[in-house]
Amino acid sequence: MLTGESLPVEKGPGDPLIGATLNKLGALKFEATKVGKETALAQIVRLVEAAQGSKAPIQKLADQISAIFVPVVLGIAFVTFVGWYFFGPPLPVNADTDAFTRALINMVAGLVIACPCAMGLATPTAVMVGTGKGAGNGHPVPKFGSIGAGRERQRGSAG
């Protein structure tokens, strides 16, 4: 279960077993060599906690950009509202909306188009999906900094 085999794996005398191992045939005699914090499940829990407590470098960059981008977009939206409310072209006599509604619609359109939340939400979501896929394939990421460090080591050894 923890190692991800989709088909049964044959085990013989002396082979290590992990919790949740299924015995398909015959008798099974085993000795617990690891308990508590030493078990595979406890190690996985520690890795997940460490990964959740750290941020990927790209996520830090997205946070820095969003810290500037969001206030700028909100400022532009406010200027758009004021511009359309006070300086917009005159409404036709039989218009279904008033100047406030027209200004509000244009402000919201600008917010939706710029949508600063896209970067703030997409980056952590992509990181979460990537680490989930990695863990599902047997490659858990203990800390996000280790991804960048591995890339730097590869560049150093390749060049």
mmCIF file of C-alpha atoms in Angstrom:
data_model
loop_
_atom_site.group_PDB
_atom_site.id
_atom_site.type_symbol
_atom_site.label_atom_id
_atom_site.label_comp_id
_atom_site.label_asym_id
_atom_site.label_seq_id
_atom_site.Cartn_x
_atom_site.Cartn_y
_atom_site.Cartn_z
ATOM 1 C CA MET A 1 0.000 0.000 0.000
ATOM 2 C CA LEU A 2 2.681 2.509 0.949
ATOM 3 C CA THR A 3 5.107 1.517 -1.778
ATOM 4 C CA GLY A 4 2.537 1.833 -4.551
ATOM 5 C CA GLU A 5 2.585 -1.649 -6.104
ATOM 6 C CA SER A 6 -0.571 -2.266 -8.088
ATOM 7 C CA LEU A 7 0.078 -6.019 -8.214
ATOM 8 C CA PRO A 8 1.120 -8.357 -5.396
ATOM 9 C CA VAL A 9 4.857 -8.499 -4.717
ATOM 10 C CA GLU A 10 6.339 -11.759 -3.555
ATOM 11 C CA LYS A 11 8.171 -11.663 -0.230
ATOM 12 C CA GLY A 12 10.460 -14.286 1.190
ATOM 13 C CA PRO A 13 12.113 -15.001 4.539
ATOM 14 C CA GLY A 14 14.045 -11.978 5.787
ATOM 15 C CA ASP A 15 12.349 -9.491 3.428
ATOM 16 C CA PRO A 16 11.099 -6.329 5.119
ATOM 17 C CA LEU A 17 7.335 -5.760 5.378
ATOM 18 C CA ILE A 18 5.539 -2.459 5.751
ATOM 19 C CA GLY A 19 2.366 -1.883 7.745
ATOM 20 C CA ALA A 20 -0.773 -2.689 5.706
ATOM 21 C CA THR A 21 0.990 -5.578 3.918
ATOM 22 C CA LEU A 22 -1.577 -8.177 2.836
ATOM 23 C CA ASN A 23 -0.885 -11.871 3.266
ATOM 24 C CA LYS A 24 -2.411 -13.628 0.256
ATOM 25 C CA LEU A 25 -1.312 -17.194 0.939
ATOM 26 C CA GLY A 26 0.123 -19.214 3.814
ATOM 27 C CA ALA A 27 1.241 -18.372 7.324
ATOM 28 C CA LEU A 28 3.132 -15.222 8.160
ATOM 29 C CA LYS A 29 5.578 -14.814 11.009
ATOM 30 C CA PHE A 30 7.140 -11.382 11.399
ATOM 31 C CA GLU A 31 9.021 -9.275 13.916
ATOM 32 C CA ALA A 32 8.375 -5.540 14.380
ATOM 33 C CA THR A 33 11.770 -3.859 13.944
ATOM 34 C CA LYS A 34 10.464 -0.292 13.799
ATOM 35 C CA VAL A 35 7.709 1.220 15.912
ATOM 36 C CA GLY A 36 6.329 4.683 16.575
ATOM 37 C CA LYS A 37 8.394 7.481 15.003
ATOM 38 C CA GLU A 38 10.604 5.025 13.104
ATOM 39 C CA THR A 39 7.828 3.521 10.946
ATOM 40 C CA ALA A 40 7.446 4.284 7.244
ATOM 41 C CA LEU A 41 4.097 5.983 7.867
ATOM 42 C CA ALA A 42 5.609 8.263 10.525
ATOM 43 C CA GLN A 43 8.404 9.209 8.106
ATOM 44 C CA ILE A 44 5.862 10.034 5.400
ATOM 45 C CA VAL A 45 3.915 12.201 7.863
ATOM 46 C CA ARG A 46 7.138 14.060 8.762
ATOM 47 C CA LEU A 47 7.960 14.627 5.081
ATOM 48 C CA VAL A 48 4.476 15.976 4.368
ATOM 49 C CA GLU A 49 4.607 18.294 7.392
ATOM 50 C CA ALA A 50 8.032 19.598 6.323
ATOM 51 C CA ALA A 51 6.812 20.159 2.753
ATOM 52 C CA GLN A 52 3.722 22.014 3.947
ATOM 53 C CA GLY A 53 5.831 24.214 6.207
ATOM 54 C CA SER A 54 8.124 25.403 3.406
ATOM 55 C CA LYS A 55 7.490 27.312 0.192
ATOM 56 C CA ALA A 56 8.846 26.636 -3.250
ATOM 57 C CA PRO A 57 11.042 29.409 -4.649
ATOM 58 C CA ILE A 58 8.492 30.036 -7.417
ATOM 59 C CA GLN A 59 5.761 30.389 -4.804
ATOM 60 C CA LYS A 60 7.824 32.988 -2.930
ATOM 61 C CA LEU A 61 8.308 34.905 -6.182
ATOM 62 C CA ALA A 62 4.571 34.765 -6.924
ATOM 63 C CA ASP A 63 3.847 36.118 -3.433
ATOM 64 C CA GLN A 64 6.287 39.018 -3.956
ATOM 65 C CA ILE A 65 4.784 39.898 -7.337
ATOM 66 C CA SER A 66 1.227 39.604 -5.995
ATOM 67 C CA ALA A 67 2.099 41.918 -3.089
ATOM 68 C CA ILE A 68 2.742 44.668 -5.658
ATOM 69 C CA PHE A 69 0.330 43.594 -8.385
ATOM 70 C CA VAL A 70 -2.839 43.396 -6.257
ATOM 71 C CA PRO A 71 -2.699 46.968 -4.892
ATOM 72 C CA VAL A 72 -1.844 48.308 -8.371
ATOM 73 C CA VAL A 73 -4.824 46.482 -9.917
ATOM 74 C CA LEU A 74 -7.139 47.715 -7.147
ATOM 75 C CA GLY A 75 -5.880 51.273 -7.708
ATOM 76 C CA ILE A 76 -6.492 51.001 -11.451
ATOM 77 C CA ALA A 77 -9.981 49.631 -10.766
ATOM 78 C CA PHE A 78 -10.741 52.593 -8.502
ATOM 79 C CA VAL A 79 -9.460 55.060 -11.130
ATOM 80 C CA THR A 80 -11.580 53.257 -13.744
ATOM 81 C CA PHE A 81 -14.678 53.630 -11.569
ATOM 82 C CA VAL A 82 -14.040 57.335 -10.937
ATOM 83 C CA GLY A 83 -13.238 57.948 -14.606
ATOM 84 C CA TRP A 84 -16.399 56.293 -15.884
ATOM 85 C CA TYR A 85 -18.587 57.796 -13.157
ATOM 86 C CA PHE A 86 -17.462 61.409 -13.488
ATOM 87 C CA PHE A 87 -15.924 61.639 -16.957
ATOM 88 C CA GLY A 88 -17.672 58.923 -18.990
ATOM 89 C CA PRO A 89 -19.662 59.808 -22.089
ATOM 90 C CA PRO A 90 -23.211 60.976 -21.372
ATOM 91 C CA LEU A 91 -25.844 58.266 -21.131
ATOM 92 C CA PRO A 92 -28.654 58.136 -23.688
ATOM 93 C CA VAL A 93 -31.980 59.511 -22.498
ATOM 94 C CA ASN A 94 -33.650 56.084 -22.497
ATOM 95 C CA ALA A 95 -30.688 54.203 -20.898
ATOM 96 C CA ASP A 96 -31.510 51.229 -18.678
ATOM 97 C CA THR A 97 -28.591 51.979 -16.328
ATOM 98 C CA ASP A 98 -27.284 54.996 -14.498
ATOM 99 C CA ALA A 99 -23.714 56.347 -14.325
ATOM 100 C CA PHE A 100 -22.968 54.443 -11.097
ATOM 101 C CA THR A 101 -23.948 51.075 -12.596
ATOM 102 C CA ARG A 102 -21.946 51.732 -15.770
ATOM 103 C CA ALA A 103 -18.863 52.735 -13.753
ATOM 104 C CA LEU A 104 -19.260 49.671 -11.521
ATOM 105 C CA ILE A 105 -19.542 47.336 -14.517
ATOM 106 C CA ASN A 106 -16.363 48.758 -16.072
ATOM 107 C CA MET A 107 -14.500 48.549 -12.754
ATOM 108 C CA VAL A 108 -15.487 44.901 -12.258
ATOM 109 C CA ALA A 109 -14.570 44.108 -15.876
ATOM 110 C CA GLY A 110 -11.088 45.480 -15.245
ATOM 111 C CA LEU A 111 -10.756 43.424 -12.064
ATOM 112 C CA VAL A 112 -11.880 40.243 -13.790
ATOM 113 C CA ILE A 113 -9.504 40.758 -16.707
ATOM 114 C CA ALA A 114 -6.506 41.512 -14.485
ATOM 115 C CA CYS A 115 -7.515 38.937 -11.856
ATOM 116 C CA PRO A 116 -4.477 39.067 -9.601
ATOM 117 C CA CYS A 117 -5.813 36.045 -7.786
ATOM 118 C CA ALA A 118 -4.905 33.869 -10.783
ATOM 119 C CA MET A 119 -1.197 33.967 -10.003
ATOM 120 C CA GLY A 120 -1.735 33.824 -6.250
ATOM 121 C CA LEU A 121 -3.928 30.726 -6.572
ATOM 122 C CA ALA A 122 -2.416 28.989 -9.591
ATOM 123 C CA THR A 123 1.130 28.803 -8.243
ATOM 124 C CA PRO A 124 0.334 27.014 -4.942
ATOM 125 C CA THR A 125 -2.141 24.774 -6.768
ATOM 126 C CA ALA A 126 0.478 23.776 -9.349
ATOM 127 C CA VAL A 127 3.022 23.120 -6.600
ATOM 128 C CA MET A 128 0.502 21.024 -4.657
ATOM 129 C CA VAL A 129 -0.430 18.960 -7.726
ATOM 130 C CA GLY A 130 3.236 18.458 -8.619
ATOM 131 C CA THR A 131 4.218 17.290 -5.152
ATOM 132 C CA GLY A 132 1.155 15.037 -5.028
ATOM 133 C CA LYS A 133 2.117 13.428 -8.327
ATOM 134 C CA GLY A 134 5.708 13.058 -7.135
ATOM 135 C CA ALA A 135 4.618 11.442 -3.881
ATOM 136 C CA GLY A 136 2.256 9.160 -5.801
ATOM 137 C CA ASN A 137 5.187 8.009 -7.916
ATOM 138 C CA GLY A 138 7.331 7.333 -4.855
ATOM 139 C CA HIS A 139 9.265 10.637 -4.893
ATOM 140 C CA PRO A 140 8.117 12.723 -1.928
ATOM 141 C CA VAL A 141 9.572 16.228 -1.666
ATOM 142 C CA PRO A 142 10.826 16.836 1.886
ATOM 143 C CA LYS A 143 11.401 20.582 1.410
ATOM 144 C CA PHE A 144 10.680 22.797 -1.558
ATOM 145 C CA GLY A 145 14.147 24.318 -1.300
ATOM 146 C CA SER A 146 15.558 20.905 -2.196
ATOM 147 C CA ILE A 147 14.023 21.172 -5.694
ATOM 148 C CA GLY A 148 16.018 24.309 -6.482
ATOM 149 C CA ALA A 149 19.133 22.907 -4.809
ATOM 150 C CA GLY A 150 18.926 19.769 -6.965
ATOM 151 C CA ARG A 151 18.569 21.859 -10.098
ATOM 152 C CA GLU A 152 21.619 23.954 -9.133
ATOM 153 C CA ARG A 153 23.676 20.803 -8.504
ATOM 154 C CA GLN A 154 22.700 19.439 -11.914
ATOM 155 C CA ARG A 155 23.764 22.677 -13.603
ATOM 156 C CA GLY A 156 27.078 22.672 -11.728
ATOM 157 C CA SER A 157 27.927 19.097 -12.663
ATOM 158 C CA ALA A 158 26.752 19.427 -16.268
ATOM 159 C CA GLY A 159 28.775 22.575 -17.026
#
